[in-house]
Amino acid sequence: MAPPLDTRNPLVSSVLLRLLADNVPALISYYSVHGLRCEFANAAYAKTYSSDSTSIIGKTLVEIIGEPAFRAIEPYISQVMKGQSVSYERPLVFPNGTKGVIEVTLVPHFDHSGQTQGGFVLINDITRHRSAEQAIRESEERLRKFSDATSEGIVFIENGIVVDCNEAAARMIRLPAAELIGQPNINFIAPDSIEAVVNN
């Protein structure tokens, strides 16, 4: 059986940090406050910016992400330099040429006196989430157009409450759609049909 690792040893700690950083599903880096130079980057972060985790060290943020991207995020960097954590989203072209959306979290790093020494960068690829949200919005829009175009009354009910309806349904019940939404559907069922509806 191998002896336990001495995590107090700086060399061991450095190896473990690199192993962990290079195997998490996120882009990670650290920039010093002086010159905004990269002092640490995991493999995923370096690869995204066409580099490796060794040669990227020492480069400035502008050199790594480019002047246009730097100008776009400069307000967030200013907040971090003032000691504030920041989160934002922005578009990014990945190494394979595809376009995506990333969520960036910037966390300030302080020295013992409370002065900002630099900032940690954590980036997650949220392209799939945003694409799924867009697909849902488009699907809802198509459904809305269909329901508005038909003369058939369409009512959406959730847990016995009207959550949406088209104009045709509102006309049939002779109430504005806004007054229908939020009411129990049983309010709009003929008395002699309530038992059959409830039992089904």
Coordinates of N, CA and C in Angstrom, one line a residue:
M1 N 0.8 -1.2 0.0 CA 0.0 0.0 0.0 C 0.9 1.2 0.0
A2 N 0.6 2.2 -0.9 CA 1.4 3.4 -1.0 C 1.2 4.3 0.2
P3 N 2.2 5.0 0.6 CA 2.1 5.9 1.8 C 1.2 7.1 1.4
P4 N 0.6 7.7 2.4 CA -0.3 8.8 2.1 C 0.5 10.0 1.6
L5 N -0.1 10.8 0.8 CA 0.6 12.0 0.2 C 0.8 13.1 1.3
D6 N 1.9 13.7 1.3 CA 2.1 14.8 2.3 C 1.6 16.1 1.6
T7 N 0.4 16.5 1.9 CA -0.2 17.6 1.3 C 0.4 18.9 1.8
R8 N 1.2 18.8 2.9 CA 1.9 20.0 3.4 C 3.1 20.4 2.5
N9 N 3.6 19.4 1.7 CA 4.7 19.6 0.8 C 4.2 20.5 -0.3
P10 N 4.8 21.7 -0.6 CA 4.4 22.6 -1.7 C 4.4 21.9 -3.0
L11 N 5.4 21.0 -3.3 CA 5.4 20.4 -4.6 C 4.2 19.4 -4.8
V12 N 3.9 18.7 -3.7 CA 2.8 17.8 -3.8 C 1.5 18.6 -3.9
S13 N 1.3 19.6 -3.2 CA 0.1 20.5 -3.3 C 0.0 21.0 -4.7
S14 N 1.1 21.4 -5.3 CA 1.1 22.0 -6.6 C 0.6 20.9 -7.6
V15 N 1.1 19.7 -7.5 CA 0.7 18.6 -8.4 C -0.7 18.3 -8.3
L16 N -1.2 18.2 -7.0 CA -2.6 18.0 -6.8 C -3.5 19.0 -7.3
L17 N -3.1 20.3 -7.1 CA -3.9 21.4 -7.7 C -4.0 21.3 -9.2
R18 N -2.9 21.1 -9.8 CA -2.9 21.0 -11.3 C -3.8 19.8 -11.7
L19 N -3.7 18.6 -11.1 CA -4.5 17.5 -11.4 C -5.9 17.8 -11.3
L20 N -6.3 18.4 -10.2 CA -7.7 18.8 -10.0 C -8.2 19.8 -11.0
A21 N -7.4 20.9 -11.2 CA -7.8 21.9 -12.1 C -8.0 21.4 -13.6
D22 N -7.1 20.5 -14.0 CA -7.2 20.0 -15.3 C -8.3 19.0 -15.6
N23 N -8.9 18.6 -14.5 CA -10.0 17.5 -14.7 C -11.4 18.0 -14.2
V24 N -11.6 19.2 -14.0 CA -12.9 19.7 -13.8 C -13.5 20.3 -15.1
P25 N -14.8 20.2 -15.2 CA -15.5 20.7 -16.5 C -15.7 22.2 -16.5
A26 N -14.6 22.9 -16.3 CA -14.7 24.4 -16.3 C -13.3 24.9 -16.7
L27 N -13.3 26.2 -17.1 CA -12.1 26.9 -17.4 C -11.7 27.7 -16.2
I28 N -10.4 27.5 -15.8 CA -10.0 28.2 -14.5 C -8.7 28.9 -14.8
S29 N -8.6 30.1 -14.3 CA -7.3 30.9 -14.4 C -7.2 31.9 -13.2
Y30 N -6.0 32.5 -13.1 CA -5.8 33.5 -12.1 C -4.9 34.6 -12.7
Y31 N -5.3 35.8 -12.5 CA -4.6 37.0 -13.0 C -4.2 37.9 -11.8
S32 N -2.9 38.4 -11.9 CA -2.5 39.3 -10.8 C -3.0 40.7 -11.1
V33 N -3.1 41.5 -10.1 CA -3.6 42.8 -10.3 C -2.7 43.7 -11.0
H34 N -1.4 43.4 -10.9 CA -0.3 44.2 -11.6 C -0.2 43.7 -13.0
G35 N -0.7 44.5 -13.9 CA -0.5 44.2 -15.4 C -1.5 43.2 -15.9
L36 N -2.4 42.7 -15.0 CA -3.4 41.7 -15.4 C -2.7 40.5 -16.1
R37 N -1.7 40.0 -15.5 CA -0.9 38.9 -16.1 C -1.4 37.5 -15.6
C38 N -1.5 36.6 -16.5 CA -1.9 35.2 -16.1 C -0.8 34.5 -15.2
E39 N -1.2 34.1 -14.1 CA -0.3 33.3 -13.2 C -0.6 31.9 -13.1
F40 N -1.9 31.5 -13.5 CA -2.3 30.1 -13.5 C -3.4 29.9 -14.5
A41 N -3.4 28.8 -15.1 CA -4.5 28.5 -16.1 C -4.6 27.0 -16.2
N42 N -5.8 26.4 -16.1 CA -5.9 25.0 -16.3 C -5.8 24.7 -17.8
A43 N -5.7 23.4 -18.2 CA -5.5 23.1 -19.6 C -6.7 23.5 -20.4
A44 N -7.9 23.4 -19.9 CA -9.1 23.8 -20.7 C -9.1 25.3 -21.0
Y45 N -8.7 26.1 -20.0 CA -8.7 27.6 -20.2 C -7.6 27.9 -21.3
A46 N -6.4 27.3 -21.1 CA -5.4 27.6 -22.1 C -5.7 27.2 -23.5
K47 N -6.3 26.0 -23.6 CA -6.7 25.5 -25.0 C -7.8 26.4 -25.6
T48 N -8.7 26.9 -24.8 CA -9.7 27.7 -25.4 C -9.1 29.0 -26.0
Y49 N -8.0 29.4 -25.5 CA -7.4 30.6 -26.0 C -6.1 30.3 -26.8
S50 N -6.1 29.1 -27.4 CA -5.1 28.6 -28.4 C -3.7 28.7 -27.7
S51 N -3.6 28.1 -26.5 CA -2.3 28.1 -25.9 C -2.2 26.8 -25.0
D52 N -1.2 26.7 -24.2 CA -1.2 25.6 -23.2 C -0.9 26.2 -21.9
S53 N -1.1 25.3 -20.8 CA -1.0 25.8 -19.5 C 0.4 26.3 -19.0
T54 N 1.4 26.1 -19.9 CA 2.7 26.6 -19.5 C 3.0 27.9 -20.3
S55 N 2.8 27.9 -21.6 CA 3.1 29.1 -22.3 C 2.2 30.3 -22.1
I56 N 1.0 30.0 -21.6 CA 0.0 31.1 -21.3 C 0.4 31.9 -20.1
I57 N 1.3 31.4 -19.2 CA 1.7 32.0 -18.0 C 2.5 33.3 -18.3
G58 N 2.2 34.4 -17.7 CA 2.9 35.6 -17.9 C 2.3 36.5 -19.0
K59 N 1.4 36.0 -19.8 CA 0.8 36.8 -20.8 C -0.3 37.7 -20.1
T60 N -0.5 38.9 -20.7 CA -1.6 39.7 -20.2 C -2.9 39.3 -20.7
L61 N -3.9 39.7 -20.0 CA -5.3 39.4 -20.3 C -5.6 39.8 -21.7
V62 N -5.2 41.0 -22.1 CA -5.4 41.6 -23.4 C -4.8 40.7 -24.5
E63 N -3.5 40.2 -24.2 CA -2.8 39.3 -25.2 C -3.6 38.0 -25.3
I64 N -4.2 37.5 -24.3 CA -4.9 36.2 -24.3 C -6.2 36.3 -25.0
I65 N -7.1 37.2 -24.6 CA -8.5 37.3 -25.1 C -8.7 38.3 -26.2
G66 N -7.7 39.2 -26.4 CA -7.8 40.2 -27.5 C -8.4 41.5 -27.0
E67 N -8.1 42.5 -27.7 CA -8.6 43.9 -27.3 C -10.1 44.0 -27.3
P68 N -10.8 43.6 -28.3 CA -12.3 43.8 -28.3 C -12.9 43.1 -27.1
A69 N -12.5 41.9 -26.8 CA -13.1 41.1 -25.7 C -12.8 41.8 -24.4
F70 N -11.5 42.3 -24.3 CA -11.1 43.0 -23.1 C -11.9 44.2 -22.8
R71 N -12.2 45.0 -23.9 CA -13.0 46.2 -23.7 C -14.4 45.9 -23.2
A72 N -14.9 44.8 -23.7 CA -16.3 44.4 -23.4 C -16.4 44.0 -21.9
I73 N -15.3 43.4 -21.3 CA -15.4 43.0 -19.9 C -14.7 43.9 -19.0
E74 N -14.1 45.0 -19.5 CA -13.3 45.9 -18.6 C -14.1 46.4 -17.4
P75 N -15.4 46.7 -17.5 CA -16.2 47.1 -16.3 C -16.2 46.1 -15.2
Y76 N -16.3 44.8 -15.6 CA -16.3 43.7 -14.6 C -15.0 43.6 -13.9
I77 N -13.9 43.8 -14.7 CA -12.6 43.7 -14.2 C -12.4 44.8 -13.1
S78 N -12.9 46.0 -13.5 CA -12.7 47.1 -12.5 C -13.4 46.8 -11.2
Q79 N -14.6 46.1 -11.3 CA -15.3 45.8 -10.0 C -14.5 44.8 -9.2
V80 N -13.8 43.8 -9.9 CA -13.0 42.8 -9.1 C -11.8 43.5 -8.5
M81 N -11.2 44.4 -9.2 CA -10.0 45.1 -8.7 C -10.4 45.9 -7.5
K82 N -11.7 46.3 -7.3 CA -12.2 47.0 -6.2 C -12.6 46.0 -5.1
G83 N -12.5 44.7 -5.3 CA -12.8 43.8 -4.3 C -14.1 43.1 -4.3
Q84 N -14.8 43.3 -5.5 CA -16.2 42.7 -5.6 C -16.2 41.5 -6.5
S85 N -17.0 40.5 -6.2 CA -17.1 39.3 -7.0 C -18.2 39.7 -8.1
V86 N -18.0 39.1 -9.3 CA -18.8 39.5 -10.4 C -19.1 38.2 -11.2
S87 N -20.4 38.2 -11.8 CA -20.7 37.1 -12.7 C -21.4 37.8 -13.9
Y88 N -21.1 37.2 -15.1 CA -21.7 37.7 -16.3 C -21.7 36.7 -17.4
E89 N -22.4 36.9 -18.5 CA -22.4 36.0 -19.6 C -21.9 36.8 -20.8
R90 N -21.2 36.0 -21.7 CA -20.8 36.7 -23.0 C -20.6 35.6 -24.1
P91 N -20.7 36.0 -25.3 CA -20.5 35.0 -26.4 C -19.0 34.7 -26.6
L92 N -18.7 33.6 -27.1 CA -17.3 33.2 -27.3 C -17.2 32.2 -28.5
V93 N -16.2 32.4 -29.3 CA -15.9 31.4 -30.4 C -14.9 30.4 -29.8
F94 N -15.3 29.1 -29.8 CA -14.4 28.1 -29.2 C -13.3 27.7 -30.2
P95 N -12.3 26.9 -29.7 CA -11.2 26.5 -30.6 C -11.6 25.8 -31.9
N96 N -12.7 25.1 -31.8 CA -13.2 24.4 -33.1 C -14.0 25.3 -34.0
G97 N -14.1 26.5 -33.7 CA -14.8 27.5 -34.5 C -16.2 27.7 -34.3
T98 N -16.8 26.9 -33.4 CA -18.2 27.0 -33.1 C -18.5 28.2 -32.1
K99 N -19.6 28.8 -32.2 CA -20.0 29.9 -31.4 C -20.8 29.4 -30.2
G100 N -20.5 30.0 -29.0 CA -21.2 29.6 -27.9 C -21.4 30.7 -26.9
V101 N -21.9 30.4 -25.7 CA -22.1 31.4 -24.6 C -21.4 30.8 -23.4
I102 N -20.7 31.7 -22.7 CA -20.0 31.3 -21.5 C -20.5 32.1 -20.3
E103 N -20.5 31.5 -19.1 CA -20.9 32.2 -17.9 C -19.6 32.4 -17.1
V104 N -19.2 33.6 -16.8 CA -17.9 33.9 -16.2 C -18.2 34.4 -14.8
T105 N -17.4 33.9 -13.8 CA -17.4 34.3 -12.5 C -16.0 34.8 -12.1
L106 N -15.9 36.0 -11.6 CA -14.6 36.6 -11.2 C -14.7 36.8 -9.7
V107 N -13.6 36.3 -9.1 CA -13.6 36.4 -7.6 C -12.2 37.1 -7.2
P108 N -12.3 38.1 -6.4 CA -11.0 38.8 -6.0 C -10.2 38.0 -5.0
H109 N -8.9 38.2 -5.1 CA -8.0 37.6 -4.1 C -7.3 38.7 -3.3
F110 N -7.4 38.6 -2.0 CA -6.9 39.6 -1.1 C -5.6 39.1 -0.4
D111 N -4.7 40.1 -0.1 CA -3.6 39.8 0.8 C -4.0 39.9 2.2
H112 N -3.0 39.8 3.1 CA -3.3 39.8 4.6 C -3.9 41.2 5.0
S113 N -3.5 42.2 4.3 CA -4.0 43.6 4.7 C -5.3 43.9 4.0
G114 N -5.9 43.0 3.2 CA -7.2 43.3 2.6 C -7.1 43.9 1.2
Q115 N -5.9 44.1 0.7 CA -5.7 44.7 -0.6 C -5.9 43.6 -1.7
T116 N -6.5 44.0 -2.8 CA -6.7 43.1 -3.9 C -5.4 42.7 -4.6
Q117 N -5.1 41.4 -4.6 CA -3.8 41.0 -5.3 C -4.1 40.5 -6.7
G118 N -5.3 40.1 -7.0 CA -5.6 39.5 -8.3 C -7.0 39.0 -8.3
G119 N -7.3 38.2 -9.3 CA -8.6 37.6 -9.4 C -8.6 36.2 -10.0
F120 N -9.5 35.4 -9.4 CA -9.7 34.1 -9.9 C -10.8 34.1 -11.0
V121 N -10.7 33.4 -12.1 CA -11.6 33.3 -13.2 C -12.2 31.9 -13.3
L122 N -13.5 31.8 -13.2 CA -14.1 30.5 -13.4 C -15.1 30.6 -14.6
I123 N -15.0 29.8 -15.6 CA -15.8 29.9 -16.8 C -16.5 28.6 -17.1
N124 N -17.8 28.7 -17.3 CA -18.6 27.5 -17.6 C -19.3 27.7 -19.0
D125 N -19.3 26.7 -19.8 CA -19.9 26.7 -21.1 C -21.4 26.4 -20.9
I126 N -22.2 27.5 -21.2 CA -23.7 27.3 -21.0 C -24.4 27.3 -22.3
T127 N -23.7 27.0 -23.4 CA -24.3 27.1 -24.7 C -25.5 26.2 -24.8
R128 N -25.4 25.0 -24.3 CA -26.5 24.0 -24.4 C -27.8 24.5 -23.7
H129 N -27.5 25.1 -22.5 CA -28.6 25.7 -21.7 C -29.3 26.8 -22.4
R130 N -28.5 27.7 -23.0 CA -29.1 28.8 -23.7 C -29.8 28.4 -25.0
S131 N -29.3 27.4 -25.6 CA -29.9 26.8 -26.9 C -31.2 26.2 -26.5
A132 N -31.3 25.5 -25.4 CA -32.5 24.8 -25.0 C -33.6 25.8 -24.6
E133 N -33.1 26.9 -23.9 CA -34.1 27.9 -23.6 C -34.7 28.6 -24.8
Q134 N -33.8 28.8 -25.8 CA -34.2 29.4 -27.1 C -35.2 28.5 -27.8
A135 N -34.9 27.2 -27.8 CA -35.8 26.3 -28.4 C -37.2 26.2 -27.8
I136 N -37.2 26.3 -26.5 CA -38.5 26.4 -25.7 C -39.3 27.6 -26.1
R137 N -38.5 28.8 -26.1 CA -39.2 30.0 -26.5 C -39.8 30.0 -27.9
E138 N -39.1 29.4 -28.8 CA -39.5 29.3 -30.2 C -40.7 28.3 -30.3
S139 N -40.7 27.2 -29.5 CA -41.8 26.3 -29.5 C -43.0 26.9 -28.9
E140 N -42.9 27.7 -27.8 CA -44.0 28.4 -27.2 C -44.6 29.4 -28.2
E141 N -43.7 30.1 -28.9 CA -44.2 31.1 -29.9 C -45.0 30.4 -31.0
R142 N -44.5 29.3 -31.5 CA -45.2 28.6 -32.5 C -46.6 28.1 -32.0
L143 N -46.6 27.6 -30.8 CA -47.9 27.2 -30.2 C -48.8 28.3 -30.0
R144 N -48.3 29.5 -29.6 CA -49.1 30.7 -29.4 C -49.7 31.1 -30.7
K145 N -48.9 31.1 -31.8 CA -49.4 31.5 -33.1 C -50.5 30.5 -33.6
F146 N -50.3 29.2 -33.3 CA -51.3 28.3 -33.7 C -52.6 28.4 -33.0
S147 N -52.5 28.6 -31.6 CA -53.7 28.7 -30.8 C -54.5 30.0 -31.1
D148 N -53.7 31.1 -31.5 CA -54.4 32.3 -31.8 C -55.1 32.3 -33.2
A149 N -54.5 31.4 -34.1 CA -55.0 31.3 -35.4 C -56.3 30.4 -35.5
T150 N -56.5 29.5 -34.6 CA -57.6 28.6 -34.7 C -58.9 29.2 -34.1
S151 N -60.0 28.7 -34.6 CA -61.3 29.2 -34.0 C -61.7 28.3 -32.8
E152 N -60.9 27.3 -32.6 CA -61.2 26.4 -31.5 C -60.7 27.0 -30.2
G153 N -61.5 26.8 -29.1 CA -61.0 27.3 -27.8 C -60.0 26.4 -27.2
I154 N -58.9 26.9 -26.8 CA -57.8 26.2 -26.2 C -57.5 26.7 -24.8
V155 N -57.5 25.9 -23.8 CA -57.3 26.3 -22.4 C -56.2 25.4 -21.9
F156 N -55.2 26.0 -21.2 CA -54.2 25.2 -20.5 C -54.4 25.2 -19.0
I157 N -54.5 24.0 -18.5 CA -54.8 23.9 -17.0 C -53.7 23.2 -16.3
E158 N -53.3 23.7 -15.2 CA -52.3 23.1 -14.3 C -52.8 23.0 -12.9
N159 N -52.9 21.8 -12.4 CA -53.4 21.6 -11.0 C -54.8 22.2 -10.8
G160 N -55.6 22.1 -11.8 CA -57.0 22.7 -11.7 C -57.1 24.2 -11.9
I161 N -56.0 24.8 -12.3 CA -56.0 26.3 -12.4 C -55.8 26.6 -13.9
V162 N -56.5 27.6 -14.5 CA -56.3 28.0 -15.8 C -55.0 28.8 -15.9
V163 N -54.0 28.3 -16.6 CA -52.7 29.0 -16.7 C -52.5 29.8 -18.0
D164 N -53.3 29.5 -19.0 CA -53.3 30.2 -20.3 C -54.4 29.8 -21.1
C165 N -54.8 30.6 -22.1 CA -55.9 30.3 -23.0 C -55.7 31.2 -24.3
N166 N -56.4 30.7 -25.4 CA -56.3 31.6 -26.5 C -57.6 32.5 -26.6
E167 N -57.6 33.4 -27.5 CA -58.6 34.4 -27.6 C -60.0 33.7 -27.9
A168 N -59.9 32.6 -28.7 CA -61.2 31.9 -29.0 C -61.9 31.4 -27.8
A169 N -61.1 30.8 -26.8 CA -61.6 30.3 -25.6 C -62.2 31.5 -24.8
A170 N -61.5 32.6 -24.8 CA -62.0 33.8 -24.0 C -63.3 34.3 -24.6
R171 N -63.4 34.2 -25.9 CA -64.7 34.7 -26.5 C -65.8 33.8 -26.2
M172 N -65.6 32.5 -26.2 CA -66.6 31.5 -25.9 C -67.2 31.7 -24.4
I173 N -66.3 32.0 -23.5 CA -66.7 32.1 -22.1 C -67.1 33.6 -21.8
R174 N -66.8 34.4 -22.8 CA -67.2 35.8 -22.7 C -66.6 36.6 -21.5
L175 N -65.3 36.3 -21.4 CA -64.5 37.0 -20.4 C -63.1 37.3 -21.1
P176 N -62.5 38.4 -20.7 CA -61.1 38.6 -21.2 C -60.2 37.5 -20.7
A177 N -59.2 37.2 -21.6 CA -58.3 36.1 -21.3 C -57.6 36.4 -19.9
A178 N -57.3 37.7 -19.6 CA -56.6 38.0 -18.4 C -57.4 37.6 -17.2
E179 N -58.8 37.7 -17.3 CA -59.6 37.3 -16.2 C -59.8 35.8 -16.0
L180 N -59.6 35.1 -17.1 CA -59.7 33.6 -17.0 C -58.4 33.0 -16.3
I181 N -57.3 33.5 -16.7 CA -56.0 33.0 -16.1 C -55.9 33.2 -14.6
G182 N -55.6 32.1 -14.0 CA -55.5 32.1 -12.5 C -56.7 31.6 -11.8
Q183 N -57.8 31.4 -12.5 CA -59.0 30.9 -11.9 C -59.2 29.4 -12.0
P184 N -59.9 28.8 -11.0 CA -60.1 27.3 -11.1 C -60.9 27.0 -12.3
N185 N -60.5 25.9 -13.0 CA -61.2 25.6 -14.2 C -62.7 25.1 -14.0
I186 N -62.9 24.7 -12.7 CA -64.2 24.2 -12.4 C -65.3 25.3 -12.5
N187 N -64.8 26.6 -12.4 CA -65.7 27.7 -12.5 C -66.4 27.9 -13.8
F188 N -65.8 27.2 -14.8 CA -66.3 27.3 -16.2 C -66.8 26.0 -16.8
I189 N -67.1 25.1 -15.9 CA -67.7 23.9 -16.3 C -69.2 23.9 -15.9
A190 N -70.0 23.4 -16.9 CA -71.5 23.3 -16.6 C -71.7 22.5 -15.4
P191 N -72.7 22.9 -14.5 CA -72.9 22.2 -13.3 C -73.2 20.7 -13.4
D192 N -73.9 20.3 -14.5 CA -74.2 18.9 -14.7 C -73.1 18.1 -15.2
S193 N -71.9 18.8 -15.5 CA -70.7 18.1 -16.0 C -69.6 18.1 -15.1
I194 N -69.8 18.7 -13.9 CA -68.7 18.8 -13.0 C -68.2 17.5 -12.4
E195 N -69.2 16.6 -12.1 CA -68.8 15.3 -11.5 C -68.0 14.5 -12.5
A196 N -68.4 14.5 -13.8 CA -67.7 13.7 -14.8 C -66.3 14.2 -15.0
V197 N -66.2 15.6 -15.0 CA -64.8 16.2 -15.2 C -63.9 15.9 -14.0
V198 N -64.4 16.0 -12.8 CA -63.6 15.8 -11.6 C -63.2 14.3 -11.5
N199 N -64.1 13.4 -11.9 CA -63.7 12.0 -11.8 C -62.8 11.5 -12.9
N200 N -62.6 12.4 -13.9 CA -61.7 12.0 -15.0 C -60.4 12.7 -14.8

